[in-house]
Coordinates of C-alpha atoms and ligand atoms in Angstrom, one line a residue:
M213 CA 272.0 49.6 93.6
A214 CA 271.0 49.0 97.2
V215 CA 269.1 51.8 99.0
A216 CA 270.4 53.0 102.3
A217 CA 267.7 52.4 104.9
T218 CA 267.4 56.0 105.9
A219 CA 264.1 57.7 106.7
V220 CA 263.2 61.0 105.0
G221 CA 261.7 63.7 107.1
P222 CA 258.8 66.0 106.5
L223 CA 258.9 68.5 103.7
R224 CA 257.8 72.1 103.5
V225 CA 256.0 73.7 100.6
G226 CA 255.6 77.3 101.3
G227 CA 253.9 77.4 104.7
L228 CA 252.6 73.9 104.4
E229 CA 254.4 71.0 106.1
L230 CA 253.8 67.7 104.2
S231 CA 253.8 64.5 106.3
S232 CA 255.5 62.6 103.5
P233 CA 257.4 63.5 100.3
V234 CA 255.2 61.0 98.5
L235 CA 252.3 62.8 96.7
V236 CA 249.5 61.5 94.6
A237 CA 249.2 63.1 91.1
P238 CA 246.1 65.0 89.9
M239 CA 244.4 62.6 87.5
V240 CA 241.2 63.3 85.4
G241 CA 238.6 60.7 86.2
I242 CA 240.7 59.2 89.0
T243 CA 241.4 61.5 91.9
D244 CA 237.9 62.1 93.1
A245 CA 237.0 62.4 96.8
P246 CA 237.0 58.7 97.5
C247 CA 240.3 58.1 95.8
R248 CA 241.8 61.0 97.7
A249 CA 240.4 59.7 101.0
L250 CA 242.1 56.3 100.4
C251 CA 245.4 57.8 99.4
R252 CA 245.4 60.1 102.5
E253 CA 244.6 57.1 104.6
F254 CA 247.6 55.4 103.2
G255 CA 249.7 58.4 104.1
A256 CA 250.2 60.4 100.9
G257 CA 251.7 63.8 101.9
L258 CA 249.3 65.6 99.6
V259 CA 246.4 64.6 97.3
S260 CA 244.9 66.7 94.6
T261 CA 241.7 67.2 92.6
E262 CA 242.0 66.5 88.9
M263 CA 242.5 69.6 86.8
V264 CA 239.6 71.9 86.8
A265 CA 239.0 74.6 84.2
A266 CA 239.4 78.1 85.8
E267 CA 236.7 79.4 83.5
A268 CA 234.2 76.8 84.7
V269 CA 235.1 77.6 88.3
V270 CA 234.5 81.3 87.8
R271 CA 231.2 80.6 86.1
S272 CA 230.3 78.2 89.1
T273 CA 229.3 75.4 86.9
D274 CA 227.9 72.4 88.8
A275 CA 230.6 70.1 87.3
A276 CA 233.5 72.4 88.4
L277 CA 232.1 72.9 91.9
H278 CA 231.6 69.1 92.2
L279 CA 235.3 68.6 91.4
L280 CA 236.1 71.2 94.1
D281 CA 234.1 69.3 96.8
F282 CA 236.4 68.7 99.8
P283 CA 234.7 66.5 102.3
G284 CA 235.9 67.7 105.7
D285 CA 237.8 64.7 107.0
V286 CA 240.3 64.5 104.2
A287 CA 243.2 67.0 104.3
P288 CA 245.5 68.4 103.1
V289 CA 244.0 68.5 99.6
A290 CA 245.3 70.6 96.7
A291 CA 243.2 71.9 93.8
Q292 CA 244.6 72.0 90.3
L293 CA 243.5 74.6 87.9
V294 CA 243.9 74.8 84.1
G295 CA 243.6 78.1 82.2
C296 CA 245.8 80.9 80.8
D297 CA 244.1 84.2 81.8
P298 CA 245.8 85.7 84.8
A299 CA 242.7 87.4 86.3
M300 CA 240.5 84.3 85.8
M301 CA 243.1 82.0 87.3
A302 CA 243.4 84.3 90.3
D303 CA 239.7 84.4 90.8
A304 CA 239.4 80.7 90.4
A305 CA 242.3 80.2 92.9
Q306 CA 240.3 82.2 95.5
V307 CA 237.3 79.9 95.0
C308 CA 239.5 76.9 95.5
V309 CA 240.7 78.2 98.8
E310 CA 237.3 79.2 99.9
R311 CA 236.1 75.7 99.3
G312 CA 239.0 74.2 101.3
A313 CA 242.1 73.7 99.1
V314 CA 245.3 74.2 101.1
L315 CA 247.4 74.7 98.0
V316 CA 246.6 75.6 94.4
D317 CA 248.5 74.0 91.6
V318 CA 248.6 75.2 87.9
N319 CA 248.4 72.6 85.1
L320 CA 251.2 73.4 82.7
G321 CA 251.4 69.9 81.2
C322 CA 248.1 68.8 79.8
P323 CA 248.7 67.7 76.3
V324 CA 245.2 67.2 74.9
P325 CA 244.1 69.3 71.9
K326 CA 241.0 70.8 73.5
V327 CA 243.3 72.3 76.2
V328 CA 246.4 73.3 74.2
S329 CA 244.3 74.8 71.4
R330 CA 243.1 77.4 74.0
G331 CA 246.7 78.2 75.0
S332 CA 246.5 76.4 78.3
G333 CA 248.2 73.3 79.8
A334 CA 251.4 72.4 77.9
A335 CA 250.8 75.3 75.4
L336 CA 251.0 77.9 78.1
A337 CA 254.3 76.5 79.3
R338 CA 255.9 77.3 76.0
D339 CA 255.6 81.0 76.9
V340 CA 257.7 81.6 80.0
S341 CA 256.6 85.2 80.5
A342 CA 252.9 84.5 80.0
T343 CA 253.1 81.7 82.5
A344 CA 254.9 83.9 85.0
R345 CA 252.1 86.5 84.7
V346 CA 249.5 83.8 85.4
V347 CA 251.4 82.5 88.4
A348 CA 252.1 86.0 89.8
A349 CA 248.4 86.9 89.7
M350 CA 247.5 83.8 91.6
V351 CA 250.2 84.3 94.2
Q352 CA 248.9 87.8 94.8
A353 CA 245.3 86.5 95.1
V354 CA 245.7 83.7 97.6
A355 CA 247.5 83.2 100.9
V356 CA 248.1 79.5 100.4
P357 CA 251.1 78.1 98.4
V358 CA 250.7 78.2 94.6
T359 CA 252.6 75.4 92.7
V360 CA 252.9 74.3 89.1
K361 CA 253.0 70.9 87.4
M362 CA 254.9 71.0 84.1
R363 CA 256.4 68.7 81.5
L364 CA 260.0 68.9 80.2
G365 CA 259.0 71.0 77.3
W366 CA 256.9 70.9 74.2
D367 CA 259.1 68.5 72.3
A368 CA 262.7 67.1 72.5
S369 CA 264.1 70.2 70.8
T370 CA 262.3 72.7 73.0
I371 CA 263.0 71.5 76.5
N372 CA 262.5 74.6 78.8
A373 CA 261.6 73.1 82.2
P374 CA 264.7 74.5 84.0
E375 CA 264.2 78.0 82.6
L376 CA 260.5 77.9 83.2
A377 CA 260.9 76.7 86.8
R378 CA 263.4 79.4 87.6
A379 CA 261.1 82.1 86.2
L380 CA 258.2 80.7 88.2
Q381 CA 260.2 80.5 91.3
D382 CA 260.9 84.3 90.8
A383 CA 257.1 84.8 90.3
G384 CA 256.4 83.2 93.7
V385 CA 255.6 79.5 93.2
A386 CA 256.3 77.4 96.3
A387 CA 257.2 74.1 94.4
V388 CA 257.3 72.6 91.0
T389 CA 256.3 69.1 89.9
V390 CA 258.0 68.0 86.7
H391 CA 256.6 65.2 84.6
G392 CA 259.7 63.8 82.8
R393 CA 258.1 63.7 79.3
T394 CA 257.5 66.3 76.7
R395 CA 254.1 67.3 75.5
C396 CA 254.7 65.5 72.2
Q397 CA 255.4 62.3 74.1
K398 CA 252.1 62.5 75.8
Y399 CA 252.1 59.3 78.0
E400 CA 254.4 57.2 75.9
G401 CA 258.0 56.2 76.3
T402 CA 259.8 56.4 79.6
A403 CA 260.1 59.5 81.8
D404 CA 263.5 61.2 81.7
W405 CA 264.7 61.6 85.3
A406 CA 268.0 63.1 84.3
E407 CA 266.1 66.1 82.8
I408 CA 264.0 66.3 86.0
A409 CA 267.3 66.5 88.0
R410 CA 268.3 69.5 85.8
V411 CA 265.2 71.3 87.1
K412 CA 266.2 70.5 90.7
E413 CA 269.6 72.0 90.0
A414 CA 268.1 75.1 88.6
V415 CA 265.9 76.2 91.6
G416 CA 265.9 76.3 95.3
I417 CA 262.2 75.5 95.9
P418 CA 261.1 71.8 96.3
V419 CA 261.0 69.8 93.1
F420 CA 258.7 66.8 92.8
G421 CA 259.3 64.2 90.1
S422 CA 256.6 62.5 88.1
G423 CA 256.7 59.8 85.5
D424 CA 256.8 56.0 85.9
V425 CA 256.8 56.1 89.7
E426 CA 256.0 52.5 90.2
D427 CA 258.9 51.0 92.2
V428 CA 259.5 51.7 95.8
D429 CA 263.3 51.2 95.7
T430 CA 263.7 53.6 92.7
L431 CA 261.6 56.3 94.2
A432 CA 263.4 56.1 97.6
R433 CA 266.8 56.3 95.9
R434 CA 265.7 59.3 93.9
I435 CA 264.6 61.2 97.0
Q436 CA 267.5 60.0 99.2
S437 CA 270.1 61.0 96.7
G438 CA 268.6 64.4 96.2
V439 CA 267.5 64.0 92.5
V440 CA 264.1 65.3 93.7
D441 CA 262.6 66.4 97.0
G442 CA 259.6 64.2 96.5
V443 CA 257.7 62.0 94.0
V444 CA 254.3 62.0 92.6
I445 CA 252.5 58.7 92.1
A446 CA 250.1 58.4 89.1
R447 CA 249.5 55.2 87.0
G448 CA 251.6 53.2 89.4
M449 CA 248.7 53.0 91.9
L450 CA 245.9 52.2 89.5
G451 CA 244.4 48.9 90.8
N452 CA 246.8 48.9 93.7
F453 CA 246.4 51.9 96.1
W454 CA 248.5 49.9 98.6
F455 CA 251.5 51.1 96.6
V456 CA 251.0 54.5 98.1
R457 CA 251.3 53.0 101.6
Q458 CA 254.4 51.0 100.6
A459 CA 256.1 54.2 99.2
V460 CA 255.2 56.3 102.2
H461 CA 256.3 53.7 104.7
R462 CA 259.6 53.1 102.9
L463 CA 260.4 56.8 103.0
A464 CA 259.3 57.2 106.6
T465 CA 261.1 54.2 108.0
G466 CA 263.7 53.1 105.5
S467 CA 262.1 49.6 105.5
G468 CA 259.8 47.9 103.1
L469 CA 256.2 46.7 103.5
P470 CA 255.1 43.5 101.7
D471 CA 252.7 43.6 98.8
L472 CA 249.1 42.9 99.6
D473 CA 248.1 39.3 99.0
F474 CA 245.5 38.6 96.4
A475 CA 242.5 38.4 98.8
D476 CA 243.5 41.6 100.5
R477 CA 243.8 43.4 97.2
I478 CA 240.3 42.3 96.2
A479 CA 239.0 43.4 99.7
L480 CA 240.6 46.8 99.1
A481 CA 238.8 47.0 95.8
R482 CA 235.5 46.3 97.5
R483 CA 236.1 48.9 100.1
H484 CA 236.9 51.4 97.4
L485 CA 233.6 50.5 95.7
D486 CA 231.8 51.1 98.9
M487 CA 233.3 54.5 99.2
L488 CA 232.5 55.3 95.6
C489 CA 228.8 54.2 96.1
A490 CA 228.5 56.3 99.3
Y491 CA 229.9 59.4 97.6
H492 CA 228.6 59.2 94.1
G493 CA 225.5 57.0 94.3
E494 CA 225.5 53.6 92.7
T495 CA 225.0 54.5 89.0
R496 CA 227.9 56.9 88.8
A497 CA 230.0 54.8 91.2
L498 CA 229.7 51.8 88.9
R499 CA 230.8 53.9 85.9
I500 CA 233.9 54.9 87.8
G501 CA 234.4 51.7 89.7
R502 CA 234.4 49.3 86.7
K503 CA 237.7 50.5 85.5
Y504 CA 239.3 50.1 89.0
V505 CA 237.9 46.5 89.1
A506 CA 239.4 45.8 85.7
W507 CA 242.8 47.1 86.9
T508 CA 242.6 45.2 90.2
I509 CA 241.9 41.8 88.6
R510 CA 244.7 42.1 86.1
G511 CA 246.6 40.0 88.6
C512 CA 244.2 37.0 88.6
A513 CA 244.2 33.8 86.6
G514 CA 242.0 34.1 83.6
A515 CA 241.9 37.8 83.9
A516 CA 241.4 38.6 80.3
R517 CA 238.0 36.8 80.3
L518 CA 236.8 38.4 83.5
R519 CA 238.0 41.9 82.4
A520 CA 236.0 41.5 79.2
E521 CA 232.9 41.1 81.4
V522 CA 233.6 44.0 83.7
Q523 CA 232.1 46.6 81.4
T524 CA 228.8 44.8 81.3
M525 CA 228.4 44.9 85.1
D526 CA 225.4 47.1 85.8
T527 CA 224.9 46.6 89.5
R528 CA 227.1 46.6 92.6
D529 CA 226.0 43.0 93.3
R530 CA 227.1 41.8 89.8
L531 CA 230.5 43.5 90.3
D532 CA 230.9 41.9 93.6
A533 CA 230.1 38.5 92.1
L534 CA 232.7 39.1 89.5
L535 CA 235.2 39.9 92.2
D536 CA 234.2 36.6 94.0
R537 CA 235.0 34.8 90.8
A538 CA 238.4 36.6 90.5
L539 CA 239.1 35.6 94.1
A540 CA 238.2 32.0 93.4
A541 CA 240.4 32.0 90.3
G542 CA 243.3 33.2 92.5
P543 CA 246.4 35.1 91.5
H544 CA 248.1 34.5 88.2
P545 CA 250.9 32.0 88.5
E546 CA 253.3 34.5 87.0
G547 CA 252.4 37.2 89.5
W548 CA 251.0 40.6 89.6
F549 CA 250.7 42.8 86.4
R550 CA 250.7 46.5 86.5
P551 CA 247.7 48.2 84.7
A552 CA 248.1 48.3 80.9
F553 CA 249.1 51.6 79.5
V554 CA 246.6 54.2 80.5
S555 CA 246.5 57.3 78.5
G556 CA 246.0 60.5 80.5
E557 CA 244.0 63.6 79.8
G558 CA 245.8 66.0 82.1
Ligands
FMN134 C1 244.2 59.1 83.5 C2 245.2 60.3 83.7 C3 244.7 61.5 84.0 C4 245.6 62.6 84.3 N1 245.1 63.8 84.6 C5 246.0 64.8 85.0 C6 245.5 66.0 85.5 O1 244.3 66.3 85.7 N2 246.5 67.0 85.8 C7 247.8 66.8 85.7 O2 248.6 67.6 86.0 N3 248.3 65.6 85.2 C8 247.4 64.6 84.9 N4 247.9 63.4 84.5 C9 249.3 63.2 84.4 C10 249.8 62.5 85.8 O3 249.6 63.4 86.8 C11 251.3 62.1 85.7 O4 252.1 63.3 85.7 C12 251.6 61.2 84.5 O5 250.7 60.2 84.4 C13 253.0 60.7 84.6 O6 253.2 59.8 85.7 P1 253.1 58.1 85.4 O7 254.0 57.8 84.3 O8 253.6 57.6 86.8 O9 251.7 57.8 85.2 C14 247.0 62.3 84.2 C15 247.5 61.1 83.9 C16 246.6 60.0 83.7 C17 247.1 58.6 83.4

């Protein structure tokens, strides 16, 4: 179906006005400060930390505080917390705000055993009243908007997203993001946007949709037809941050932006590596950057061979040389490939 070329205006979440309804998802191991800076540069309405354990925030562990580092020139940034104790989540939310978060999001979707076994993430979402108590304590504790990110339910027979969203709206959340999969689906299968639409029908606060957001026409149609108020990009941008720019531009103007050509895509990967090195130092930056390089070069001829080498690259110079070889090989004759399935943690 053709998409009407209409622009979509700004969106309010509580007292916060977002410049675009296109958001970038919290992602463990991905949405660090350099990633957030690039996504904001490309116009994302809001970027987020990965999930951070409230308990670690309250104990002020170095790792948690590092995840809550908000370099001054990138805003607005949300912090996402995971936990299930109302007082601890409220205290942790205050720390997030003191450190610069303009919104605090609650993770109600994390499927991994070490989180759900503690009653957090997708396990908390099974208990509507317990979740409402957590959210209410946080809303009381901070002046910024509190939002949640949930899945459809625990499994196909226990879908509770509309009921949960309604209860959390009553508890004071300013918006909900719904990942259109159940906990038991983890990251497999396709996201169910008809179920996401049922949440939108159930509440009056903004609803953001998450799941397989990787095509500009589809995401524009979903927002313009009112299925959701906004969308959340996750795996769709891995190896291709430009997708954020294309989505934002499409919603803002109603017209499309072309894909980056292969040389520009490689140049963007190099710029991201520069940002990673400047922020994390070379050793850590390479650990993080290698996976981005592997995703970026999926589109080049002979990618499988080059990708096998990426993990052995132990200096920035060697990674650069590998990108030179990818550039020389040129794009794959059959075109760009999206990153292979990436299993999430959150
Ligand atoms: C590597 C990875 C890490 C993730 N980490 C988080 C997280 O910290 N918090 C969260 O709410 N969701 C997390 N997610 C879920 C995404 O935010 C998103 O909802 C999900 O990937 C569905 O979107 P997609 O199908 O477009 O990837 C993660 C996903 C991936 C792939």
